[in-house]
mmCIF file of C-alpha atoms in Angstrom:
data_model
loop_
_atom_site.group_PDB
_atom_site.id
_atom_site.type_symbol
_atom_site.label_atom_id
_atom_site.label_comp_id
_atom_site.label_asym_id
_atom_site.label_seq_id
_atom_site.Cartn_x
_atom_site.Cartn_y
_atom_site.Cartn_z
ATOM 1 C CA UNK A 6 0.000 0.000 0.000
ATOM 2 C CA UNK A 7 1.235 3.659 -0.334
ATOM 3 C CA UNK A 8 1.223 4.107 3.641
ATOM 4 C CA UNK A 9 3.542 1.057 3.892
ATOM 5 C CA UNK A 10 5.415 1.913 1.143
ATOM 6 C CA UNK A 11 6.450 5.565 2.697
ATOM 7 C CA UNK A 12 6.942 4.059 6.205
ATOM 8 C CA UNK A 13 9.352 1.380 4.600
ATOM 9 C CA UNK A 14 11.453 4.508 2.216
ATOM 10 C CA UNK A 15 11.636 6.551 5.626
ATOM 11 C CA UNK A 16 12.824 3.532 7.199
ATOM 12 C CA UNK A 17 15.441 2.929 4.996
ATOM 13 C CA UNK A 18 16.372 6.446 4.467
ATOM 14 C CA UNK A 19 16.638 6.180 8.880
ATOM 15 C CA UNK A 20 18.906 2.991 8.470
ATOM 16 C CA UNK A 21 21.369 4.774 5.470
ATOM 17 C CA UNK A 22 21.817 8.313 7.892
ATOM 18 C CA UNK A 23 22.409 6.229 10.531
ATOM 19 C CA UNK A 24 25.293 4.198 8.734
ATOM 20 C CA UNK A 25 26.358 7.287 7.407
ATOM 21 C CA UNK A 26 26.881 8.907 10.339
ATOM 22 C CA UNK A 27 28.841 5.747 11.604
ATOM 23 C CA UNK A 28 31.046 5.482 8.648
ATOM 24 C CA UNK A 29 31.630 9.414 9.136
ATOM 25 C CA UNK A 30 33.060 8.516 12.295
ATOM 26 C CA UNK A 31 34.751 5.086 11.712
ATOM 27 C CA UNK A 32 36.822 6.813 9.126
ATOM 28 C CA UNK A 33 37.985 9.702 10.740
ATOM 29 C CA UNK A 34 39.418 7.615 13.554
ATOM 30 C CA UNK A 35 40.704 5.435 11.003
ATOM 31 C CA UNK A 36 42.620 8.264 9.382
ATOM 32 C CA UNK A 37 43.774 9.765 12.951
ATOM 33 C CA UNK A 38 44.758 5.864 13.642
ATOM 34 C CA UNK A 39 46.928 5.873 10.109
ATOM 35 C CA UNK A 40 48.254 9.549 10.687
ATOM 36 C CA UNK A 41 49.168 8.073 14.218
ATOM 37 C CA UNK A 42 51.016 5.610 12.671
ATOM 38 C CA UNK A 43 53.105 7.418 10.720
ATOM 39 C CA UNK A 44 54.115 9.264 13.310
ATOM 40 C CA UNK A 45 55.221 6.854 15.262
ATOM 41 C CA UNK A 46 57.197 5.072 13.008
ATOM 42 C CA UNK A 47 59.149 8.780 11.724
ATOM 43 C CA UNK A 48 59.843 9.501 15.203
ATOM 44 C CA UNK A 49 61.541 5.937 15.499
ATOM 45 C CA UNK A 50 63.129 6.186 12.180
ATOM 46 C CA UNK A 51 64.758 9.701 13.462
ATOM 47 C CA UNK A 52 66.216 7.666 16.958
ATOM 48 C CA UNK A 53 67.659 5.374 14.653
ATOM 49 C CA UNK A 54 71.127 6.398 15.391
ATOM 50 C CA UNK A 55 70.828 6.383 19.591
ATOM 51 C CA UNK A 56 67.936 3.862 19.117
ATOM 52 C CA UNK A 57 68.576 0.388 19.672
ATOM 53 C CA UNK A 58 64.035 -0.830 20.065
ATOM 54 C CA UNK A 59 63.854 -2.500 16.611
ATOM 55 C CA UNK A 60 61.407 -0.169 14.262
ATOM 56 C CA UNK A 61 58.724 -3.143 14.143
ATOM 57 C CA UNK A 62 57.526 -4.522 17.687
ATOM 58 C CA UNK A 63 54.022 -6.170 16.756
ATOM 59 C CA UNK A 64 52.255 -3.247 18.004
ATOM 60 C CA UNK A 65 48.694 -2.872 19.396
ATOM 61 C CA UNK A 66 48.221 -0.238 16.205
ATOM 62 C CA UNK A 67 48.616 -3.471 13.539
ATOM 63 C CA UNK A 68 45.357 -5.160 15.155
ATOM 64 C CA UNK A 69 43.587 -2.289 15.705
ATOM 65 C CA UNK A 70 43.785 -1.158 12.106
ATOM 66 C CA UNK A 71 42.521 -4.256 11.107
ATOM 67 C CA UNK A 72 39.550 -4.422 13.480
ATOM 68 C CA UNK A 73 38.717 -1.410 12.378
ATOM 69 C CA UNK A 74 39.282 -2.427 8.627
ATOM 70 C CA UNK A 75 36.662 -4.844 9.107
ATOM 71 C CA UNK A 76 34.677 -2.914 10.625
ATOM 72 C CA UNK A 77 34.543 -0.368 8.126
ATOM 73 C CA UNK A 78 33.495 -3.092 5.144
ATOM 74 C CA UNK A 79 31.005 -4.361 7.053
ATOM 75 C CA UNK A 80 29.440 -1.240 7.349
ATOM 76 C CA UNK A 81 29.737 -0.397 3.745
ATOM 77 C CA UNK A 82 28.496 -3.676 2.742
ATOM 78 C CA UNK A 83 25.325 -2.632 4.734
ATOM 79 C CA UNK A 84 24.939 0.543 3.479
ATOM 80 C CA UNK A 85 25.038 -0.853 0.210
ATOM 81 C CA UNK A 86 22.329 -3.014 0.849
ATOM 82 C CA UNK A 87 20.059 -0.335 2.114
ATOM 83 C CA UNK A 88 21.147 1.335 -1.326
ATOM 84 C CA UNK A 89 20.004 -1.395 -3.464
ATOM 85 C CA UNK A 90 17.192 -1.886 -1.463
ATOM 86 C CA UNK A 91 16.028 1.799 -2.066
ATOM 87 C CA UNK A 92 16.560 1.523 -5.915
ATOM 88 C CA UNK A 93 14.332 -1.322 -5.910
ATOM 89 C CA UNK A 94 11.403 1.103 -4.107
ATOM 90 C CA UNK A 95 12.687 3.746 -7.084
ATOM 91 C CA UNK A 96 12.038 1.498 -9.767
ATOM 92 C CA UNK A 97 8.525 -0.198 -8.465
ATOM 93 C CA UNK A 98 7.607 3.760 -7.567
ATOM 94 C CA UNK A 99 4.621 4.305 -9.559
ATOM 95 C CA UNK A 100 4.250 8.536 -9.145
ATOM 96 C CA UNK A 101 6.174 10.350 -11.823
ATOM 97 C CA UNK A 102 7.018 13.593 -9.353
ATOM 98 C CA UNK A 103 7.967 10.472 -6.511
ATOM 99 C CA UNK A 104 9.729 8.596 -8.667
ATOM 100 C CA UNK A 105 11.772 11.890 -9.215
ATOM 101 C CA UNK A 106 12.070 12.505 -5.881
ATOM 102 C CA UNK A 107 13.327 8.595 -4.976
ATOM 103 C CA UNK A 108 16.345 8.997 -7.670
ATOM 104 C CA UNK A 109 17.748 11.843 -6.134
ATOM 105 C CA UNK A 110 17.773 10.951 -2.900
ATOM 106 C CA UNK A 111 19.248 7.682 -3.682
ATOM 107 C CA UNK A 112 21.353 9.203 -6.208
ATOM 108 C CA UNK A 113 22.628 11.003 -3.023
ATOM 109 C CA UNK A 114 23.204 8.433 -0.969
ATOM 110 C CA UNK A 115 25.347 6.702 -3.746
ATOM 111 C CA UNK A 116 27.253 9.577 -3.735
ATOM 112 C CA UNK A 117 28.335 9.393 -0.444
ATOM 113 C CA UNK A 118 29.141 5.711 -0.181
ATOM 114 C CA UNK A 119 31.074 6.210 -3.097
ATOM 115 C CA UNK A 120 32.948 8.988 -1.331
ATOM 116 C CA UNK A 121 33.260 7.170 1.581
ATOM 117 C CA UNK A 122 34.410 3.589 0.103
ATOM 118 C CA UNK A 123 37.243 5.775 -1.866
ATOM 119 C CA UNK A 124 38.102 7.236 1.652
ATOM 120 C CA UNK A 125 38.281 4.375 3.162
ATOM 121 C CA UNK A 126 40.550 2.661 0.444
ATOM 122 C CA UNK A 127 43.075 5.855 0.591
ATOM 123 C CA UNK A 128 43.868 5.570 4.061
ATOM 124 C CA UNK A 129 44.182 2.056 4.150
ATOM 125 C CA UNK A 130 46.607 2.327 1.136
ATOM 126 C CA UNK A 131 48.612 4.516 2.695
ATOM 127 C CA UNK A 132 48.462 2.412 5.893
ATOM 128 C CA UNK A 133 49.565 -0.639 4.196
ATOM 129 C CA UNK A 134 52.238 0.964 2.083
ATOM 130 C CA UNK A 135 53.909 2.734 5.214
ATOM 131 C CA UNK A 136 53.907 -1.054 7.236
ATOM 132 C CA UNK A 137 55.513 -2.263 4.288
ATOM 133 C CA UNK A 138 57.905 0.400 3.828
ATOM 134 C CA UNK A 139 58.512 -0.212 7.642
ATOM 135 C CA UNK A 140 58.771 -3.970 7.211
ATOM 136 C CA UNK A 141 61.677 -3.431 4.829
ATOM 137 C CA UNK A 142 63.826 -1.081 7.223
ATOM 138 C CA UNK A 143 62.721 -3.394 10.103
ATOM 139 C CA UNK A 144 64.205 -6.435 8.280
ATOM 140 C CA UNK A 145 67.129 -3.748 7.135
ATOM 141 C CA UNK A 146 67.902 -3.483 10.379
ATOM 142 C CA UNK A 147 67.385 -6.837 11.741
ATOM 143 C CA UNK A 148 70.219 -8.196 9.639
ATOM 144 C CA UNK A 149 72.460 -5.097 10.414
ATOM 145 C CA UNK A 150 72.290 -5.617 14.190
ATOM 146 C CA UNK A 151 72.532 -9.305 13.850
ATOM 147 C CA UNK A 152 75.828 -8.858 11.938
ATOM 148 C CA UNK A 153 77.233 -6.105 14.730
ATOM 149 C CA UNK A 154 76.405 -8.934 17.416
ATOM 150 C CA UNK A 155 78.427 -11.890 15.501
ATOM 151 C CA UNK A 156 81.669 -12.671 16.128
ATOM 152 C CA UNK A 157 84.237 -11.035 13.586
ATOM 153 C CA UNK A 158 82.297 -7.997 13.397
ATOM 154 C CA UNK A 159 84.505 -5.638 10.358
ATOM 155 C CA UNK A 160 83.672 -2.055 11.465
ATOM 156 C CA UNK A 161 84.187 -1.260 7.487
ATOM 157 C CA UNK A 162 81.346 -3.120 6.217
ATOM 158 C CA UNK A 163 79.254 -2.396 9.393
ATOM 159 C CA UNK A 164 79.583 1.420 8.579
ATOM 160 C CA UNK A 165 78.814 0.743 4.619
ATOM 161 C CA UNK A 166 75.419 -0.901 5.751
ATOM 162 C CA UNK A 167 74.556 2.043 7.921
ATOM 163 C CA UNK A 168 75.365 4.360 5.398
ATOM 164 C CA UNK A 169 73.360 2.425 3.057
ATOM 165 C CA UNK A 170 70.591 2.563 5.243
ATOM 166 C CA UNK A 171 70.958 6.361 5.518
ATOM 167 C CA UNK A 172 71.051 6.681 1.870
ATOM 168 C CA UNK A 173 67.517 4.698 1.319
ATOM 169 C CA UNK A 174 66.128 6.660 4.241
ATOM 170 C CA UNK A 175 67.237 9.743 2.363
ATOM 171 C CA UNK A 176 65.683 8.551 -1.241
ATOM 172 C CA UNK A 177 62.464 7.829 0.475
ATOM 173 C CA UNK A 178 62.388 11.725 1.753
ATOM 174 C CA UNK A 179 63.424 12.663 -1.957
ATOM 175 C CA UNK A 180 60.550 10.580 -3.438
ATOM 176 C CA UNK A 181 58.334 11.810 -1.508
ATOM 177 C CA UNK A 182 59.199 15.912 -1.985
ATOM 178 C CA UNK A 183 59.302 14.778 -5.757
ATOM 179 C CA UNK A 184 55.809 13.415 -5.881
ATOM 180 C CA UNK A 185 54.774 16.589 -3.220
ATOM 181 C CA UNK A 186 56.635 18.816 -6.221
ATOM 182 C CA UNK A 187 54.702 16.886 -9.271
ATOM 183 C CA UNK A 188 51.579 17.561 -7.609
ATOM 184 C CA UNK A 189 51.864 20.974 -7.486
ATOM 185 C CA UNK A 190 53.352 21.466 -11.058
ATOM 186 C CA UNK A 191 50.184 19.332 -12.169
ATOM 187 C CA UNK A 192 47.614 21.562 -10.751
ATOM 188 C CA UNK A 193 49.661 24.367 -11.592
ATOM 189 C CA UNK A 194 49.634 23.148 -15.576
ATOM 190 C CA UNK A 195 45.849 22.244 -15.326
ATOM 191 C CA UNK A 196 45.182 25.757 -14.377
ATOM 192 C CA UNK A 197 47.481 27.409 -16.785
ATOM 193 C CA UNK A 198 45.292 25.264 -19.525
ATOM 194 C CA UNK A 199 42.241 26.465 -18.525
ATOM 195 C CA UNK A 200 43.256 30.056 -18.503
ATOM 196 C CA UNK A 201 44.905 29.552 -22.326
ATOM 197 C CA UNK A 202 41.509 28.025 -23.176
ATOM 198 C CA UNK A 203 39.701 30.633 -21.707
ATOM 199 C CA UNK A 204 42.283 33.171 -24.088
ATOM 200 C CA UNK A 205 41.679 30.953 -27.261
ATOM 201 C CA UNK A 206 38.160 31.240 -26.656
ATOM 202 C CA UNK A 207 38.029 34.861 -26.768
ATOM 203 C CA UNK A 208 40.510 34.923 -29.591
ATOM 204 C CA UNK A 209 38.139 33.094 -31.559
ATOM 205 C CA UNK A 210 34.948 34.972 -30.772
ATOM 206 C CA UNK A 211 36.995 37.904 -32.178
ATOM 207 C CA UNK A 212 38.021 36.438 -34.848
ATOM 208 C CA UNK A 213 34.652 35.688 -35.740
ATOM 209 C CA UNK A 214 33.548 38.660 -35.133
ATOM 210 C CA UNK A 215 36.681 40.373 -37.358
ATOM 211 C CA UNK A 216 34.762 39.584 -40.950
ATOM 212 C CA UNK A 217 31.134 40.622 -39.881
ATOM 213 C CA UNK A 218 33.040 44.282 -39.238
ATOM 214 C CA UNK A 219 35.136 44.688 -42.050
ATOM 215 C CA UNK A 220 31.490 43.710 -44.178
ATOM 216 C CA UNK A 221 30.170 46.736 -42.283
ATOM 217 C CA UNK A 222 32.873 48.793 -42.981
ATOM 218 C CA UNK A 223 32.402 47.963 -46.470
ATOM 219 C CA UNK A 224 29.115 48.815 -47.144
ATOM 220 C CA UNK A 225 29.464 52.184 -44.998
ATOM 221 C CA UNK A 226 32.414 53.074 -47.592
ATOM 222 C CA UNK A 227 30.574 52.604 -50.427
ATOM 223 C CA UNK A 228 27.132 54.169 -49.447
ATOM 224 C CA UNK A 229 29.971 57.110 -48.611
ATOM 225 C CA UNK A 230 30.871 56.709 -52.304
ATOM 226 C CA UNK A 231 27.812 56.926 -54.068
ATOM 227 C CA UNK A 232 26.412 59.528 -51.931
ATOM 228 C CA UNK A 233 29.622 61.552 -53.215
ATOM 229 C CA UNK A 234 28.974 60.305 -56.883
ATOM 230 C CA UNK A 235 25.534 62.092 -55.998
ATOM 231 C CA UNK A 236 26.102 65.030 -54.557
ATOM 232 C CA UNK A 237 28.987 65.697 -57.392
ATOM 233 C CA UNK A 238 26.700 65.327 -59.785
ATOM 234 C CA UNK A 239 23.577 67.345 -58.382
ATOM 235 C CA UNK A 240 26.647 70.130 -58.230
ATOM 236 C CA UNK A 241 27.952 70.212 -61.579
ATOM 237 C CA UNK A 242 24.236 69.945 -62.967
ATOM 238 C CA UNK A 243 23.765 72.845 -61.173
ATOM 239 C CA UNK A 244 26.627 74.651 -61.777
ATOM 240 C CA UNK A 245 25.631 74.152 -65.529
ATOM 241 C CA UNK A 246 22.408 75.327 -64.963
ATOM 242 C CA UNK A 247 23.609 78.359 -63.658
ATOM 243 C CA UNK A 248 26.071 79.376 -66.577
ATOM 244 C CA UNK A 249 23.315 78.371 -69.309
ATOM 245 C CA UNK A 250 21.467 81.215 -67.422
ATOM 246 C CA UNK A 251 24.015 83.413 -66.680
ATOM 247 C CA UNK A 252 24.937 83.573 -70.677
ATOM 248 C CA UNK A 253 21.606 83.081 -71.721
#
């Protein structure tokens, strides 16, 4: 019936705020969890030297990211139920000006669990790709102490590994300022091609506009013309005129 129907598309549009509003939250503290991170791990990367806790140590962080992880798909599973379920109301809707209405509403809704699911796949990019990264320089590091702690320990080789350690800490910083500076020389080129379209545009519209007032200009000489052609002849008729009477 039309009553039920309305009760069950409020219901539904309840059920997708409320997931919303839970995903809104889940993924901020999923982002403050990655930034977090991060953090942590720089901060041990910069003791390195005076350091000796090993940069990997199995941390509460590593669970916790992926309890949240899963907690995160499960709600964007649901809300994409409740999603589906409100196109199928959309499509069954019978009213023109309701069927209208449905679509964007769920059009919104789509919106923002596509916004959110591409959120959500950032951060946990980034997450990954840093534990990785961190993995590496753990391992780095692993075999680096466990050679300092053998027996025979050459001081030369020990001080080429640390350098080489320095130097990939050093082309991770670069590759990251280069991608920072590629960035900004991308946006910088997509706005300098707007504004050169934006010129071409107008250069065109003049040039257009070019032959329509030389064809004016044209026409205005020539009108000039015969109106001289006129008037020079109305003059020398009359001149004539007046000597045929002055000699009459």
């Amino acid at each position: 019936s039309p009553c039920g129907f309305v009760i069950s598309r409020a219901d539904l549009r309840k059920q997708a705020r409320q997931l919303e509003n839970e995903l809104d939250l889940k993924l901020v503290s999923f982002s403050k969890l990655c930034t977090s991170y991060s953090s942590t791990r720089d901060g041990r990367r910069d003791r390195y030297s005076s350091d000796t806790t090993p940069l990997l140590n199995g941390s509460s962080q590593d669970r916790m990211f992926e309890t949240m992880a899963v907690e995160i798909e499960q709600l964007l599973g649901k809300l994409t139920g409740i999603n589906d379920k409100m196109a199928e109301y959309t499509n069954s809707a019978g009213v023109p000006s309701l069927n209208a209405a449905l679509m964007h509403t769920l059009q919104r809704h789509r919106d923002i669990l596509q916004d959110y699911t591409h959120e959500f796949h950032k951060t946990k990019a980034n997450f990954l790709a840093i534990r990785e990264r961190e993995n590496l320089l753990g391992s780095v590091r692993k075999d680096i102490e466990s050679y300092k702690s053998g027996s025979g320990v050459n001081n030369r080789r020990t001080e080429l590994f640390l350098k080489e350690h320095e130097h990939l800490r050093n082309s991770d910083r670069l590759i990251e300022e280069t991608i920072s500076i590629a960035m900004a020389t991308k946006e910088n080129m997509t706005s300098q091609r707007g504004m050169l379209k934006s010129i071409q545009s107008k250069m065109n519209t003049l040039a257009n506009r070019f032959p329509a007032v030389n064809s004016l200009i044209q026409r205005i000489n020539l009108r000039k013309r015969r109106d001289s052609l006129i008037l020079g002849g109305i003059i020398g008729i009359c001149t004539i005129l007046l000597l045929l009477y002055a000699f009459h």
